[in-house]
Short mmCIF file of C-alpha atoms and ligand atoms in Angstrom, two decimals:
data_model
loop_
_atom_site.label_atom_id
_atom_site.label_comp_id
_atom_site.label_asym_id
_atom_site.label_seq_id
_atom_site.Cartn_x
_atom_site.Cartn_y
_atom_site.Cartn_z
CA UNK A 1281 120.44 54.89 83.89
CA UNK A 1282 118.19 57.84 84.63
CA UNK A 1283 114.65 57.06 85.70
CA UNK A 1284 112.33 59.44 83.81
CA UNK A 1285 110.95 62.15 86.02
CA UNK A 1286 113.56 61.80 88.76
CA UNK A 1287 116.61 63.46 87.22
CA UNK A 1288 116.55 67.22 87.85
CA UNK A 1289 116.12 69.28 84.69
CA UNK A 1290 118.27 72.31 83.88
CA UNK A 1291 116.74 75.11 81.81
CA UNK A 1292 117.91 78.50 80.55
CA UNK A 1293 115.09 81.07 80.59
CA UNK A 1294 114.92 84.28 78.56
CA UNK A 1295 112.56 87.18 79.31
CA UNK A 1296 112.13 90.19 76.99
CA UNK A 1297 108.39 90.91 76.95
CA UNK A 1298 108.46 94.36 78.58
CA UNK A 1299 111.33 96.54 79.84
CA UNK A 1300 113.45 93.96 81.67
CA UNK A 1301 116.10 92.12 79.65
CA UNK A 1302 116.66 88.95 81.65
CA UNK A 1303 118.18 85.48 81.52
CA UNK A 1304 118.50 82.81 84.21
CA UNK A 1305 119.33 79.16 84.73
CA UNK A 1306 117.25 77.02 87.08
CA UNK A 1307 117.48 73.36 88.02
CA UNK A 1308 114.92 71.09 89.64
CA UNK A 1309 111.76 69.08 89.21
CA UNK A 1310 108.08 69.86 89.78
CA UNK A 1311 106.58 70.61 92.25
CA UNK A 1312 109.77 72.37 93.32
CA UNK A 1313 111.30 74.15 95.04
CA UNK A 1314 114.02 74.52 92.41
CA UNK A 1315 117.55 75.91 92.53
CA UNK A 1316 118.23 79.26 90.87
CA UNK A 1317 121.76 78.83 89.50
CA UNK A 1318 121.82 82.36 88.07
CA UNK A 1319 119.34 85.19 87.56
CA UNK A 1320 120.58 88.21 85.59
CA UNK A 1321 118.08 91.06 85.19
CA UNK A 1322 118.78 94.34 83.45
CA UNK A 1323 116.03 96.91 83.98
CA UNK A 1324 115.72 99.41 81.14
CA UNK A 1325 113.57 101.71 83.30
CA UNK A 1326 116.12 104.56 83.07
CA UNK A 1327 115.76 104.60 79.28
CA UNK A 1328 111.96 104.81 79.55
CA UNK A 1329 111.76 107.13 82.58
CA UNK A 1330 111.73 110.40 80.56
CA UNK A 1331 108.54 109.18 78.84
CA UNK A 1332 106.76 108.05 82.04
CA UNK A 1333 106.13 104.60 80.55
CA UNK A 1334 107.63 101.89 78.37
CA UNK A 1335 108.29 102.93 74.76
CA UNK A 1336 108.03 99.69 72.71
CA UNK A 1337 110.52 100.76 70.01
CA UNK A 1338 113.17 101.71 72.58
CA UNK A 1339 112.53 98.47 74.49
CA UNK A 1340 112.98 96.14 71.52
CA UNK A 1341 116.17 97.87 70.35
CA UNK A 1342 117.60 97.69 73.88
CA UNK A 1343 116.73 93.98 74.19
CA UNK A 1344 118.57 93.34 70.92
CA UNK A 1345 121.66 95.18 72.14
CA UNK A 1346 121.73 93.69 75.63
CA UNK A 1347 120.44 90.15 75.41
CA UNK A 1348 123.55 88.25 74.19
CA UNK A 1349 125.64 89.63 77.02
CA UNK A 1350 122.93 88.94 79.64
CA UNK A 1351 122.67 85.30 78.48
CA UNK A 1352 126.45 84.87 78.56
CA UNK A 1353 126.52 86.21 82.12
CA UNK A 1354 123.67 83.90 83.19
CA UNK A 1355 125.53 80.87 81.80
CA UNK A 1356 128.85 81.97 83.36
CA UNK A 1357 127.31 82.61 86.79
CA UNK A 1358 125.64 79.19 86.67
CA UNK A 1359 129.07 77.73 85.74
CA UNK A 1360 127.44 75.68 83.03
CA UNK A 1361 128.18 74.72 79.48
CA UNK A 1362 125.48 74.54 76.79
CA UNK A 1363 125.59 70.74 76.91
CA UNK A 1364 124.50 70.84 80.58
CA UNK A 1365 121.11 72.30 79.62
CA UNK A 1366 117.99 70.24 78.92
CA UNK A 1367 116.15 73.07 77.19
CA UNK A 1368 116.04 76.75 76.35
CA UNK A 1369 112.86 78.55 77.36
CA UNK A 1370 111.75 82.00 76.28
CA UNK A 1371 108.71 84.19 76.77
CA UNK A 1372 106.63 83.83 73.60
CA UNK A 1373 103.91 86.26 74.80
CA UNK A 1374 101.90 88.09 75.93
CA UNK A 1375 103.84 91.33 75.79
CA UNK A 1376 105.31 93.98 73.52
CA UNK A 1377 105.71 92.09 70.27
CA UNK A 1378 109.11 93.56 69.25
CA UNK A 1379 110.71 92.51 72.52
CA UNK A 1380 109.09 89.07 72.49
CA UNK A 1381 110.45 88.51 68.97
CA UNK A 1382 113.99 89.36 70.07
CA UNK A 1383 113.91 86.88 72.98
CA UNK A 1384 112.13 84.08 71.15
CA UNK A 1385 114.34 84.35 68.05
CA UNK A 1386 117.46 84.29 70.20
CA UNK A 1387 116.15 81.20 72.02
CA UNK A 1388 115.46 79.48 68.70
CA UNK A 1389 118.98 80.20 67.44
CA UNK A 1390 120.52 78.89 70.66
CA UNK A 1391 118.31 75.78 70.68
CA UNK A 1392 119.23 75.05 67.09
CA UNK A 1393 122.94 75.72 67.61
CA UNK A 1394 123.23 73.74 70.85
CA UNK A 1395 120.87 70.95 69.76
CA UNK A 1396 118.51 71.60 72.68
CA UNK A 1397 114.73 71.64 73.05
CA UNK A 1398 112.89 74.95 72.75
CA UNK A 1399 110.08 75.75 75.19
CA UNK A 1400 107.80 78.70 74.42
CA UNK A 1401 106.55 80.10 77.71
CA UNK A 1402 103.48 82.18 78.52
CA UNK A 1403 104.77 85.13 80.57
CA UNK A 1404 101.73 84.91 82.87
CA UNK A 1405 102.40 81.22 83.52
CA UNK A 1406 105.91 82.33 84.53
CA UNK A 1407 104.47 84.64 87.20
CA UNK A 1408 101.87 82.02 88.18
CA UNK A 1409 104.35 79.18 88.76
CA UNK A 1410 107.05 81.18 90.59
CA UNK A 1411 105.68 80.09 93.98
CA UNK A 1412 106.50 76.48 93.00
CA UNK A 1413 110.07 77.47 92.14
CA UNK A 1414 110.46 79.23 95.51
CA UNK A 1415 108.20 77.20 97.83
CA UNK A 1416 107.10 74.06 96.01
CA UNK A 1417 103.41 75.05 96.35
CA UNK A 1418 101.21 72.10 95.30
CA UNK A 1419 98.36 72.36 92.75
CA UNK A 1420 95.67 73.60 92.95
CA UNK A 1421 96.22 77.07 94.40
CA UNK A 1422 94.51 80.44 94.12
CA UNK A 1423 96.54 83.10 92.33
CA UNK A 1424 96.21 86.87 92.44
CA UNK A 1425 98.33 88.09 89.53
CA UNK A 1426 98.93 91.83 89.81
CA UNK A 1427 101.47 93.34 87.43
CA UNK A 1428 101.94 96.29 85.10
CA UNK A 1429 100.02 94.52 82.36
CA UNK A 1430 97.63 92.23 84.22
CA UNK A 1431 95.23 92.03 87.14
CA UNK A 1432 93.63 88.60 87.44
CA UNK A 1433 92.39 86.02 89.92
CA UNK A 1434 92.84 82.41 88.80
CA UNK A 1435 92.84 78.87 90.07
CA UNK A 1436 96.10 77.21 89.02
CA UNK A 1437 95.34 73.51 88.58
CA UNK A 1438 98.42 72.43 86.66
CA UNK A 1439 101.44 73.83 84.80
CA UNK A 1440 99.16 74.48 81.82
CA UNK A 1441 95.72 74.37 83.45
CA UNK A 1442 94.25 77.64 84.67
CA UNK A 1443 90.69 78.72 85.56
CA UNK A 1444 90.11 82.43 85.25
CA UNK A 1445 87.84 83.82 87.99
CA UNK A 1446 88.16 87.49 87.13
CA UNK A 1447 90.21 90.05 85.28
CA UNK A 1448 90.39 93.80 84.80
CA UNK A 1449 87.92 95.58 82.60
CA UNK A 1450 90.34 98.46 81.98
CA UNK A 1451 93.74 99.10 83.58
CA UNK A 1452 96.00 96.65 85.39
CA UNK A 1453 96.80 97.43 89.03
CA UNK A 1454 100.46 98.25 88.30
CA UNK A 1455 99.42 100.44 85.38
CA UNK A 1456 97.17 102.39 87.78
CA UNK A 1457 100.13 102.86 90.15
CA UNK A 1458 102.30 104.03 87.23
CA UNK A 1459 99.68 106.48 85.95
CA UNK A 1460 99.04 107.92 89.41
CA UNK A 1461 102.79 108.42 89.88
CA UNK A 1462 102.92 110.25 86.55
CA UNK A 1463 99.92 112.47 87.49
CA UNK A 1464 101.59 113.40 90.77
CA UNK A 1465 104.95 114.04 89.10
CA UNK A 1466 106.72 111.08 90.73
CA UNK A 1467 109.29 108.93 88.94
CA UNK A 1468 108.88 105.83 86.80
CA UNK A 1469 108.23 102.97 87.52
CA UNK A 1470 105.53 104.44 89.72
CA UNK A 1471 104.62 101.57 92.04
CA UNK A 1472 107.66 101.76 94.32
CA UNK A 1473 107.47 105.60 94.38
CA UNK A 1474 103.80 105.61 95.35
CA UNK A 1475 104.48 103.03 98.07
CA UNK A 1476 107.25 105.18 99.60
CA UNK A 1477 105.04 108.30 99.68
CA UNK A 1478 102.01 106.31 100.89
CA UNK A 1479 103.96 105.12 103.93
CA UNK A 1480 104.26 108.77 105.05
CA UNK A 1481 100.65 109.79 104.33
CA UNK A 1482 97.16 109.45 105.77
CA UNK A 1483 95.09 106.82 103.91
CA UNK A 1484 91.84 108.54 104.95
CA UNK A 1485 92.89 112.04 103.82
CA UNK A 1486 90.99 111.93 100.52
CA UNK A 1487 87.72 110.10 99.78
CA UNK A 1488 88.26 108.05 96.61
CA UNK A 1489 85.95 105.66 94.73
CA UNK A 1490 86.34 101.88 94.97
CA UNK A 1491 84.88 100.78 91.60
CA UNK A 1492 82.74 97.62 91.65
CA UNK A 1493 83.13 97.18 95.41
CA UNK A 1494 80.40 95.21 97.13
CA UNK A 1495 78.94 93.49 94.05
CA UNK A 1496 77.12 90.32 95.15
CA UNK A 1497 79.35 87.22 94.90
CA UNK A 1498 76.94 85.38 92.63
CA UNK A 1499 76.71 88.11 89.96
CA UNK A 1500 78.55 87.78 86.66
CA UNK A 1501 81.95 89.45 86.80
CA UNK A 1502 81.83 89.56 90.62
CA UNK A 1503 85.57 89.08 90.69
CA UNK A 1504 86.39 91.53 87.90
CA UNK A 1505 88.45 94.67 88.49
CA UNK A 1506 88.15 98.25 87.30
CA UNK A 1507 90.56 101.06 88.08
CA UNK A 1508 89.46 103.74 85.60
CA UNK A 1509 87.07 105.55 88.02
CA UNK A 1510 89.78 105.65 90.66
CA UNK A 1511 92.26 106.96 88.10
CA UNK A 1512 89.86 109.73 87.04
CA UNK A 1513 89.42 110.76 90.68
CA UNK A 1514 93.20 110.86 91.06
CA UNK A 1515 93.52 113.03 87.94
CA UNK A 1516 91.11 115.55 89.46
CA UNK A 1517 92.95 115.44 92.77
CA UNK A 1518 96.32 115.97 91.06
CA UNK A 1519 95.00 119.12 89.37
CA UNK A 1520 94.45 120.70 92.78
CA UNK A 1521 97.54 122.84 93.46
CA UNK A 1522 97.25 122.20 97.20
CA UNK A 1523 97.24 118.39 96.93
CA UNK A 1524 99.44 116.70 99.51
CA UNK A 1525 101.42 114.03 97.65
CA UNK A 1526 101.92 111.68 100.61
CA UNK A 1527 98.24 111.77 101.56
CA UNK A 1528 97.16 111.33 97.91
CA UNK A 1529 99.41 108.27 97.55
CA UNK A 1530 98.23 106.79 100.85
CA UNK A 1531 94.56 107.32 99.93
CA UNK A 1532 95.08 105.79 96.47
CA UNK A 1533 96.93 102.77 97.85
CA UNK A 1534 94.19 102.24 100.47
CA UNK A 1535 91.57 102.20 97.68
CA UNK A 1536 93.59 99.65 95.68
CA UNK A 1537 93.96 97.50 98.80
CA UNK A 1538 90.19 97.58 99.43
CA UNK A 1539 89.53 96.54 95.82
CA UNK A 1540 92.08 93.71 95.87
CA UNK A 1541 90.85 92.49 99.28
CA UNK A 1542 87.18 92.44 98.20
CA UNK A 1543 87.82 90.53 94.95
CA UNK A 1544 90.28 88.10 96.54
CA UNK A 1545 87.80 87.27 99.32
CA UNK A 1546 85.16 86.42 96.70
CA UNK A 1547 87.62 84.34 94.69
CA UNK A 1548 88.51 82.41 97.87
CA UNK A 1549 84.85 81.38 98.12
CA UNK A 1550 84.82 80.24 94.48
CA UNK A 1551 88.05 78.31 94.98
CA UNK A 1552 86.61 76.48 98.01
CA UNK A 1553 83.51 75.55 95.97
CA UNK A 1554 85.63 74.23 93.09
CA UNK A 1555 88.17 72.38 95.22
CA UNK A 1556 86.34 71.22 98.37
CA UNK A 1557 88.98 68.52 98.99
CA UNK A 1558 91.85 71.00 99.33
CA UNK A 1559 92.19 70.92 103.10
CA UNK A 1560 94.55 73.84 103.46
CA UNK A 1561 94.22 76.07 100.38
CA UNK A 1562 96.97 78.50 99.40
CA UNK A 1563 96.75 82.05 98.03
CA UNK A 1564 99.76 83.05 95.93
CA UNK A 1565 100.36 86.69 95.01
CA UNK A 1566 102.51 87.22 91.93
CA UNK A 1567 103.54 90.02 89.57
CA UNK A 1568 105.33 93.30 90.19
CA UNK A 1569 102.64 94.79 92.45
CA UNK A 1570 103.13 91.86 94.87
CA UNK A 1571 106.34 93.67 95.85
CA UNK A 1572 104.14 96.25 97.65
CA UNK A 1573 104.38 95.57 101.39
CA UNK A 1574 101.11 97.26 102.38
CA UNK A 1575 99.21 95.13 99.85
CA UNK A 1576 101.03 92.01 101.06
CA UNK A 1577 100.17 92.77 104.70
CA UNK A 1578 96.47 93.37 103.94
CA UNK A 1579 96.16 90.15 101.94
CA UNK A 1580 98.06 88.17 104.58
CA UNK A 1581 95.46 89.31 107.13
CA UNK A 1582 92.64 88.29 104.78
CA UNK A 1583 94.25 84.89 104.22
CA UNK A 1584 94.62 84.30 107.97
CA UNK A 1585 90.98 85.26 108.43
CA UNK A 1586 89.81 82.88 105.68
CA UNK A 1587 92.10 79.97 106.65
CA UNK A 1588 94.20 80.23 103.51
CA UNK A 1589 97.97 79.93 103.58
CA UNK A 1590 99.69 82.76 101.73
CA UNK A 1591 102.84 82.70 99.63
CA UNK A 1592 104.43 85.82 98.16
CA UNK A 1593 107.66 85.18 96.26
CA UNK A 1594 110.52 87.57 97.12
CA UNK A 1595 110.26 90.96 95.37
CA UNK A 1596 113.08 90.26 92.87
CA UNK A 1597 111.11 87.19 91.68
CA UNK A 1598 107.76 89.06 91.63
CA UNK A 1599 108.93 91.59 89.05
CA UNK A 1600 109.90 90.29 85.59
CA UNK A 1601 112.90 87.98 85.56
CA UNK A 1602 114.38 85.03 83.67
CA UNK A 1603 114.11 82.50 86.53
CA UNK A 1604 110.31 82.47 86.36
CA UNK A 1605 110.47 81.78 82.62
CA UNK A 1606 113.09 79.06 83.07
CA UNK A 1607 110.94 77.40 85.77
CA UNK A 1608 107.70 77.60 83.73
CA UNK A 1609 109.66 76.08 80.81
CA UNK A 1610 110.98 73.36 83.12
CA UNK A 1611 107.44 72.52 84.27
CA UNK A 1612 106.28 72.12 80.66
CA UNK A 1613 109.35 70.08 79.80
CA UNK A 1614 108.69 67.77 82.76
CA UNK A 1615 105.22 67.14 81.27
CA UNK A 1616 106.92 66.06 78.03
CA UNK A 1617 106.14 69.31 76.20
CA UNK A 1618 108.44 71.36 74.00
CA UNK A 1619 107.88 73.47 70.88
CA UNK A 1620 108.92 73.36 67.22
CA UNK A 1621 111.26 76.06 65.89
CA UNK A 1622 108.43 77.45 63.75
CA UNK A 1623 106.46 78.65 66.79
CA UNK A 1624 105.51 82.33 66.58
CA UNK A 1625 105.32 85.15 69.15
CA UNK A 1626 101.93 86.23 70.50
CA UNK A 1627 101.16 89.78 71.62
CA UNK A 1628 97.97 88.50 73.28
CA UNK A 1629 97.87 85.10 74.98
CA UNK A 1630 95.34 84.67 77.81
CA UNK A 1631 96.00 81.85 80.26
CA UNK A 1632 92.47 80.47 79.99
CA UNK A 1633 88.87 81.31 79.38
CA UNK A 1634 86.73 82.33 82.32
CA UNK A 1635 84.83 79.75 84.38
O1 LIG B 126 105.47 92.02 86.73
P1 LIG B 126 106.11 93.30 86.32
O2 LIG B 126 107.58 93.46 86.60
O3 LIG B 126 105.90 93.59 84.81
C1 LIG B 126 104.79 93.22 84.10
O4 LIG B 126 104.72 92.05 83.63
O5 LIG B 126 103.88 94.08 84.01
O6 LIG B 126 105.29 94.47 87.04
C2 LIG B 126 105.66 95.81 86.93
C3 LIG B 126 104.60 96.64 87.62
C4 LIG B 126 104.76 98.14 87.39
O7 LIG B 126 103.50 98.68 87.03
C5 LIG B 126 105.22 98.66 88.74
O8 LIG B 126 104.83 100.00 89.00
C6 LIG B 126 104.54 97.69 89.68
O9 LIG B 126 104.65 96.44 89.05
N1 LIG B 126 105.21 97.67 90.98
C7 LIG B 126 104.62 98.07 92.12
C8 LIG B 126 105.61 97.98 93.13
N2 LIG B 126 106.78 97.51 92.56
C9 LIG B 126 106.49 97.33 91.24
N3 LIG B 126 103.38 98.50 92.37
C10 LIG B 126 103.09 98.86 93.64
N4 LIG B 126 103.99 98.81 94.66
C11 LIG B 126 105.25 98.39 94.45
N5 LIG B 126 106.14 98.35 95.45
ZN1 LIG B 127 105.36 90.43 84.28
#
């Protein structure tokens, strides 16, 4: 007989909310760590590169063409049969609605056909909970979520309990990297390109604005982000024929680091106030931008300074993937949650309201 809550759960996860078509199988139990039995990710970035950004119509068509094969490969690599699964999880939002519909509809069909539970997963919860899949990080923890679509600081109190400390008023951090890369004529996706050039440049070469820096901690929106002023300054810089690309990238990245460091430091103070009993608090960095080593190094130094532990999942689990969706589905399943087949996709789906 299986004692509830002690038998590891096995979940297939499907991710189609942006330009990665991905499926993975994970096994484990909260708080983790879990085992990644397979993790197949196909990046469509080549198809979108000529446009310098993701084209929703191209993305949803590609998901439709690719997804069946990706799922078959994920199941084969995990050496599992459908009956070995406890549930099928899929991103149900937020994201590009056409892609989300492809993944969620496929998950519904599989759940119905295989007689398995369906778990609709919030993509942001997937990023948020990845550090439990990889490191078994206990609740509560402070999360800096920095991706192409989001830039937020949150307290993660449970698999479906989040407190929003701050968010972006305009662009996401990754979006700013992508736009700057486009302005400077670098490839897409821009983040990795900017990082490579930044490593060869002088971060003090160009004076750039750091929007909202130095706002008092107690003021409303003290932990909010804004990148539009920085982006405008970069547009002007890019128009200068004599601009040095490496120096421009290094100066831009240094500004982003200052902004992220300032807001994260303030959020650390809020987290300590909210959770005074957490003896050794943890900062988790998640989302595609967490793959940036210079950002990781700067935040690791901040964490050491503020007596926070830091966890950054490996780069392949920071960018969009199926394992994070499978794990977030597994966490909900372990709480006794699953979803009816009538559940709909959501283009917008915030994790929580602000504190
Ligand atoms: O999490 P993700 O794969 O997709 C979203 O959910 O948005 O994040 C993709 C974003 C892109 O904007 C990409 O340019 C950025 O993450 N990114 C980076 C780096 N690698 C990916 N940004 C800065 N430095 C990097 N090394
Ligand atoms: Zn993402």
